[in-house]
Amino acid sequence: MTPLSSCLLLSSLLFSVGFAGVLMRRNAILILIGIELMLNAANLNFIAFWRYGSAPEALTGVMFVIFSIGVAAAEAAVGLALIISIYRHRKTTQIDRMNSMRG
Amino acid sequence: MLFTIFAALTVAGAVAAISLRNLVHSVLSLILAFAGLAAVYLLLGAQFIGFAQILVYVGAVAILIVFTILLTRNDGTFGHSSQASWNLGALIVIAVFGTLAWAIHSSTALHHAPPPQPEATMQQIGTALMVRFALPLEVIGLLLTAALIGAATIALHEKQERP
Amino acid sequence: MSTSMEATTPAAHHGFADATMIDHESELLQISLGPHHPSTHGVFRMDVVLDGERVVKLKPVFGYLHRNHEKIAESTTYLASIPYTDRLDYMCSLSNNWAYAMSVEKLAGLQVPERAEYIRVIAAELTRLQNHASTIGFLMQEMGASGTPLMYAFREREKILDLFEALTGSRMMCNYMRFGGCRVDLPAGWLDQARKTVAEYPRFLDEFESLLASNEILLARTQGVGVLPPKLAIQGGVTGPILRASGVNYDIRKVDRYGIYERFDFKVPLGEHGDVYDRYMIRMLEMRESLKILDQALQQIAPGPIMDPKAKIRGFRPKAGEAYGRIESPKGELGFYLISDGTPNPYRYRVRPPSLINLTVLEDMCLGSSLADTVVIFGTIDIVLGEVDR
Amino acid sequence: MLGEGIAKGLIETARNFLGSYVNKDRLTTVQYPEERLPQAEATRDFPFLVYDGEDWQAGLRCVGCQICEKECPPKCIFIEKSTDKKPDAVGKPQFYPAVFNIDISVCMSCQICVKVCPFDAIKMDTAFELSTYDRFGGLLWDKAKLAKPNQHYHEIHPTEAAEVDGRLADERAKADAKAKAAAEAKASAPPPATPPAAPPANSGVSSTS
Amino acid sequence: MTALSYNSLHHSSPQAADQIFVIVQHWIVGHAPVGLQPLLAILLSVVAIVGGFGLLFAITTILERKGLGRIQNRYGPNRVGFFGSLQPIADAIKSLTKEDIVPQTADKLVHLLAPILLVLAAFSVYAVLPVGRNMVLVNLDAGVLFFFAIGSVTEVAVFMAGWSSRNKYSLLGAMRAIAQMISYEVPLILSSLTVIMATGSLSTVSIVEKQAGYTGILPHWFIFTPWGFAGFVLFMIAATAESNRSPFDLPEGESEIIAGYYIEYSGFKFALFFLGEYLGMFAISGLAITLFLGGWNAPLPFLTWVPSYLWFFAKLLTLIVAFIWVRGTLPRLRMDQLMNFAWKFMLPMALLNLITAAVWHFMPAGPVRWLVSIVLVVVPYTVLGRNQMHKGHLEKRVYRFAE
């Protein structure tokens, strides 16, 4: 059970938990939380491979995680803004009721 | 040994985040998960990423989610989806986790000894960002401003329209 | 704003349990400011309906301090009501005494001697100084300056209260004016002490001026906040510094020229915007005008009798009739309307409370402003619950 | 320039801060129990009954005429007249109050009772630290607790006391003179024969009493 | 995270007094069994920090109340102990003995966790603050980033406190506090960015070392450069807002919403909130000292014999006095003005300050450089200041008098 494989195991566990959250919960906010978890699992993989991988001085893993954190934050902000605006119209955050395309 | 503690903490936080009934409790456990993850990064030697993780996720994203929860009055009918889709979801998730675990277990690339602790000082990250990754830096800056303005207009726009 | 929540009495909303109490139909948050609240000048409640931080509806609720003053006055003699007038606007008891004494003098046709008139003007202007100083002190306290301006104001107020204690025997409950003059003459050395206090007072005003008048935070917090248009002020029957801050030139000292005010030359400051900053500055400028009156009065006062010889202490029965005496109290036009039926007790005893009448325009000023501004606007109206509830 | 007004305000508080160590005017608070602010002479708190001489029962000036009870706005004075009479300071037999209670918790120290009392029997005290544990019994003061010697009156309100004593002394002198004259008239009426000798002795007597 | 690295201490340093604490620590650690030595060293430093700043908290409470008193022409507490010196102990005992009331509808666990998390975050921030030469708990390579990361955790604690006590006012207070903290974190980080750009490193120790040395009698502190001074002023304004102090103490605006997010706390938990707030204030002024006021360096060349940690605490006390002085004078800002000020004045000034720092860095030394930087600082200040003031056409008014 090398440290690298334990890291990968942890990140895959995190990924599946996040994936479960997205599948099983009906509240839009919890879906966003699931997505955040999945993104973090991916970041963990990058750092694990940077740490135990072949050419650590190239810092590619670290760079990629920095940019991925940035993108994830932007995505979260836009997602939450969408949820708020949908709530204003539909007065609900249940995704089942967000099926109509009308304005 | 430390790694297992933090890993357990992170997974517990994640599971609690998606399973708790009260939304605010789930966000607090999400924060616990993010903090655990940051600790794992520090263990792996990526200091900058660990602190950035705390600053961005715990400091900002979690607060954003909390604000959204408080702004959208959940009208009580939330909770788990119908029993059937719950089992189906669980089944798929276990399948995904199984394949990943099997892949990790059987891949041969992991068996050589772990290399020494690589150096990720601020100096190196700074120069790498400025030299090799200058273009992505500019793009991410652009993307963040666009996202910022987009999010603000979406949420704000609705405000003025109210009678 | 047509909210689905009709204006039921606050008690109906009593059953709130959940903390994030936003009404389910709309985003409104109903908060009651008071009666147990640090900035409501006494027992006074404001039922405020907030949309986010903006005030949508404000209903003042008072009556917590009602002591049935006017009904009691009908069953006691004229003299016995004088100590109760101290408790009307307990910040300026000497002005209340003067207003009551003046209306009874109109009723009974008594003539106040020269020296008593001077003492009354001096007492009233000193009251105005210490009232405006403490009003501004409380106003700054509400804006968050943690006590410093209030302490400076109270330091000056103490000097004036010591003058009152030496003259009338008590700091706030003076009970000093009688029908036809004053109860006791000026003790020895009181005039020099008064002149010294009045001479030192401008230093405090300059200190206040430099401490706050050009302070950017204060300007930002007060200019353009809680605007009271002159037309609304006149319709609302508002009087006093608030009316003058909206630009309406109405000062009873100039209109009625009661007492001997026409002997002193002083001017009446007027504001243009009618916002919180104007009300604050008008009070500062009025204090400087009062100082001018005091200087002139303290020079011109001459020895002489202080009581109209015809005035009787006991068995005082004014002839039947009615009278309305009013003065410019620091809060506004304070009036006493008396109907006498020849017996020692007044038949009807009515007080025109400037605080209560100024309160009626509170909601119009506060609509659309934030919660923090509501507290500040309420502070500039300067009400005293003793006078509001009587 | 932003911040200019704020700077002036800060200088003002700094001047007060440093001033408080330097001049008295900038530090006006007094450490209450140890140091006390001097009270003005006209200060009034709660009424007390004045008595002359040593024995407060006999020397009490109050004659129980109940004017103050009628005039008191909050109606906090309660008097029961005595049935027998006792000679007062001028020697005229007067009633005295068997019971004289003032409910301190109701009294608002408005000094109307002092103004209307024809016998200068009730004056205003300057003691204000009167807190008690018992709201009813403790604050309902009877005659014994209210009576205080004339010296005490001189201590707290010197000028007023001196003026009152002066007036009382004149009254007493006038009353004596009148009594003397009346006694003289009575004595001289039956034996008309000795009219001339009386007057000179008369004036001598009155001045000494 | 190695604790105080022993080899860095060279006994040849002239001032034994300067390194007294470091020597004492090594002497104690020397006695422990070898295995435990690193742990013991860390433990000693942690105890020193918690004790030292706890004591400073006590001193500041009494300093604040007496200082405010003296500003307001009164004494301030002087009954307990000599000149009121034992007042903090009396306060501590009072807060310990006071009954700890938890509202019935409150969310018990989160209600309990909030003050603990707040104090935890407040204390853990001190790991990177260089209190004296060789006296920093851990010399992190990304020290300043660590500081801001842990600083942002306090927002979460504030939210937990506000939401869990289920009270209208506490929720309003928590929302205001979080909005204020977030919007002032940006100018805070940007104004500290200028110093990081100038020194080229995020480690607090190297920032302080770069500020050592004197030209003539003027020390090389960053505050004595135009961009440094502007950065310092912006940093201090943002620091006041970050620690909810005086002109920005909106979350616990007593006169409006009674006590903000800690309204439903009493007893020791209430004291914890105060401890957290004061520690936040010390930490942020500590960082200001490290970035702008030359950490533990002496202000004048001939004063270097004074031990380094004394300089740090002297500067800290002066900043605390400044906080108290401001608290005693200024009224409170309104919520929208506060936001407006943050985004329309602080942010542009901080960005422009970056440019001035860059210009200062690349231009050759000399009066021209001074002139250009000063212009680059003063011009935007006046322009933005006038826009801020005249947007609501705020100015002292002249009044007419009716006859």
PDB file of C-alpha atoms in Angstrom, chain C residues 16 19-20 30-32 37-39 53 142-148 151-152 155 209 211 214-217 219-221 223 225 247 249 254 267-270 272-273 275 277-278 281 285 289 370 372-373 375, chain E residues 68 70-74 105 163 165-172 176 246-247 249-250 254-258 327-337 389 392-403:
ATOM      1  CA  PHE C  16     -42.392  33.899  16.136  1.00  0.00           C
ATOM      2  CA  ALA C  19     -34.727  33.084  14.278  1.00  0.00           C
ATOM      3  CA  THR C  20     -34.541  33.711  10.532  1.00  0.00           C
ATOM      4  CA  GLN C  30     -40.510  42.486  11.333  1.00  0.00           C
ATOM      5  CA  ILE C  31     -38.454  43.891  14.215  1.00  0.00           C
ATOM      6  CA  SER C  32     -39.667  45.860  17.231  1.00  0.00           C
ATOM      7  CA  HIS C  37     -33.651  49.240  23.552  1.00  0.00           C
ATOM      8  CA  PRO C  38     -30.523  51.262  24.239  1.00  0.00           C
ATOM      9  CA  SER C  39     -31.310  54.152  21.939  1.00  0.00           C
ATOM     10  CA  GLU C  53     -31.814  46.664   5.395  1.00  0.00           C
ATOM     11  CA  GLU C 142     -26.436  56.750  18.437  1.00  0.00           C
ATOM     12  CA  MET C 143     -24.117  57.275  15.516  1.00  0.00           C
ATOM     13  CA  GLY C 144     -21.546  55.191  17.298  1.00  0.00           C
ATOM     14  CA  ALA C 145     -19.069  57.706  18.702  1.00  0.00           C
ATOM     15  CA  SER C 146     -18.729  55.645  21.853  1.00  0.00           C
ATOM     16  CA  GLY C 147     -19.649  58.198  24.491  1.00  0.00           C
ATOM     17  CA  THR C 148     -16.987  60.863  23.882  1.00  0.00           C
ATOM     18  CA  MET C 151     -19.414  63.041  27.975  1.00  0.00           C
ATOM     19  CA  TYR C 152     -18.242  66.443  26.715  1.00  0.00           C
ATOM     20  CA  ARG C 155     -19.551  68.003  31.369  1.00  0.00           C
ATOM     21  CA  GLU C 209     -17.287  71.963  16.186  1.00  0.00           C
ATOM     22  CA  LEU C 211     -14.443  67.325  16.948  1.00  0.00           C
ATOM     23  CA  SER C 214     -16.332  68.483   9.478  1.00  0.00           C
ATOM     24  CA  ASN C 215     -15.877  64.780  10.271  1.00  0.00           C
ATOM     25  CA  GLU C 216     -16.289  62.896   7.006  1.00  0.00           C
ATOM     26  CA  ILE C 217     -18.013  59.932   8.622  1.00  0.00           C
ATOM     27  CA  LEU C 219     -21.149  64.114   7.064  1.00  0.00           C
ATOM     28  CA  ALA C 220     -21.680  60.846   5.240  1.00  0.00           C
ATOM     29  CA  ARG C 221     -24.015  59.525   7.941  1.00  0.00           C
ATOM     30  CA  GLN C 223     -26.291  64.662   5.043  1.00  0.00           C
ATOM     31  CA  VAL C 225     -30.665  61.440   5.562  1.00  0.00           C
ATOM     32  CA  GLY C 247     -36.303  76.249   6.385  1.00  0.00           C
ATOM     33  CA  ASN C 249     -38.970  80.734   9.862  1.00  0.00           C
ATOM     34  CA  LYS C 254     -39.959  86.185  17.624  1.00  0.00           C
ATOM     35  CA  LYS C 267     -31.216  85.861  15.209  1.00  0.00           C
ATOM     36  CA  VAL C 268     -32.982  82.609  14.266  1.00  0.00           C
ATOM     37  CA  PRO C 269     -30.841  80.123  12.232  1.00  0.00           C
ATOM     38  CA  LEU C 270     -32.592  78.413   9.309  1.00  0.00           C
ATOM     39  CA  GLU C 272     -32.260  74.533   3.693  1.00  0.00           C
ATOM     40  CA  HIS C 273     -32.183  70.728   3.314  1.00  0.00           C
ATOM     41  CA  ASP C 275     -31.933  66.594   6.850  1.00  0.00           C
ATOM     42  CA  TYR C 277     -27.145  67.368   9.472  1.00  0.00           C
ATOM     43  CA  ASP C 278     -29.261  70.534   9.340  1.00  0.00           C
ATOM     44  CA  MET C 281     -26.229  72.286  13.010  1.00  0.00           C
ATOM     45  CA  LEU C 285     -26.238  77.614  16.078  1.00  0.00           C
ATOM     46  CA  GLU C 289     -27.816  82.563  19.851  1.00  0.00           C
ATOM     47  CA  SER C 370     -31.765  51.857   6.652  1.00  0.00           C
ATOM     48  CA  ALA C 372     -29.125  52.502  11.374  1.00  0.00           C
ATOM     49  CA  ASP C 373     -30.542  55.725   9.908  1.00  0.00           C
ATOM     50  CA  VAL C 375     -32.229  55.326  14.968  1.00  0.00           C
TER      51      VAL C 375
ATOM     52  CA  LEU E  68     -11.371  55.880  26.773  1.00  0.00           C
ATOM     53  CA  ARG E  70      -9.359  59.781  30.091  1.00  0.00           C
ATOM     54  CA  ILE E  71     -10.481  60.874  26.624  1.00  0.00           C
ATOM     55  CA  GLN E  72     -13.944  61.416  28.076  1.00  0.00           C
ATOM     56  CA  ASN E  73     -12.711  63.404  31.085  1.00  0.00           C
ATOM     57  CA  ARG E  74     -13.262  60.615  33.598  1.00  0.00           C
ATOM     58  CA  THR E 105     -33.946  26.901  20.263  1.00  0.00           C
ATOM     59  CA  TRP E 163     -26.689  31.470  12.741  1.00  0.00           C
ATOM     60  CA  SER E 165     -28.094  31.338  18.232  1.00  0.00           C
ATOM     61  CA  ARG E 166     -31.295  31.569  16.133  1.00  0.00           C
ATOM     62  CA  ASN E 167     -31.924  35.234  16.883  1.00  0.00           C
ATOM     63  CA  LYS E 168     -32.981  37.923  14.433  1.00  0.00           C
ATOM     64  CA  TYR E 169     -30.371  40.413  15.602  1.00  0.00           C
ATOM     65  CA  SER E 170     -27.531  37.881  15.743  1.00  0.00           C
ATOM     66  CA  LEU E 171     -28.264  36.747  12.171  1.00  0.00           C
ATOM     67  CA  LEU E 172     -28.326  40.358  10.963  1.00  0.00           C
ATOM     68  CA  ARG E 176     -23.022  42.296   8.303  1.00  0.00           C
ATOM     69  CA  SER E 246     -14.358  51.482  15.818  1.00  0.00           C
ATOM     70  CA  PRO E 247     -15.495  53.241  12.697  1.00  0.00           C
ATOM     71  CA  ASP E 249     -17.805  48.174  14.384  1.00  0.00           C
ATOM     72  CA  LEU E 250     -21.069  47.700  12.553  1.00  0.00           C
ATOM     73  CA  GLU E 254     -25.021  48.692  19.961  1.00  0.00           C
ATOM     74  CA  SER E 255     -27.351  51.459  19.045  1.00  0.00           C
ATOM     75  CA  GLU E 256     -28.856  49.535  16.181  1.00  0.00           C
ATOM     76  CA  ILE E 257     -28.736  45.775  16.494  1.00  0.00           C
ATOM     77  CA  ILE E 258     -27.890  45.235  20.086  1.00  0.00           C
ATOM     78  CA  ARG E 327     -12.427  54.192  18.868  1.00  0.00           C
ATOM     79  CA  GLY E 328     -12.871  57.098  21.242  1.00  0.00           C
ATOM     80  CA  THR E 329     -13.380  59.635  18.493  1.00  0.00           C
ATOM     81  CA  LEU E 330     -15.108  58.440  15.365  1.00  0.00           C
ATOM     82  CA  PRO E 331     -18.791  57.670  14.799  1.00  0.00           C
ATOM     83  CA  ARG E 332     -19.772  54.479  12.982  1.00  0.00           C
ATOM     84  CA  LEU E 333     -20.178  54.076   9.242  1.00  0.00           C
ATOM     85  CA  ARG E 334     -23.388  52.766   7.748  1.00  0.00           C
ATOM     86  CA  MET E 335     -23.393  49.410   5.996  1.00  0.00           C
ATOM     87  CA  ASP E 336     -23.665  50.642   2.411  1.00  0.00           C
ATOM     88  CA  GLN E 337     -21.137  53.433   3.000  1.00  0.00           C
ATOM     89  CA  MET E 389     -16.884  63.079  -0.613  1.00  0.00           C
ATOM     90  CA  GLY E 392     -23.104  62.925  -1.880  1.00  0.00           C
ATOM     91  CA  HIS E 393     -21.904  66.538  -2.076  1.00  0.00           C
ATOM     92  CA  LEU E 394     -20.804  66.327   1.539  1.00  0.00           C
ATOM     93  CA  GLU E 395     -19.318  69.523   2.845  1.00  0.00           C
ATOM     94  CA  LYS E 396     -19.692  71.891   5.761  1.00  0.00           C
ATOM     95  CA  ARG E 397     -22.723  74.085   5.116  1.00  0.00           C
ATOM     96  CA  VAL E 398     -23.232  77.817   5.661  1.00  0.00           C
ATOM     97  CA  TYR E 399     -26.529  78.768   7.295  1.00  0.00           C
ATOM     98  CA  ARG E 400     -28.626  81.903   6.791  1.00  0.00           C
ATOM     99  CA  PHE E 401     -30.219  83.650   9.734  1.00  0.00           C
ATOM    100  CA  ALA E 402     -33.738  85.052   9.664  1.00  0.00           C
ATOM    101  CA  GLU E 403     -34.153  88.344  11.532  1.00  0.00           C
TER     102      GLU E 403
END
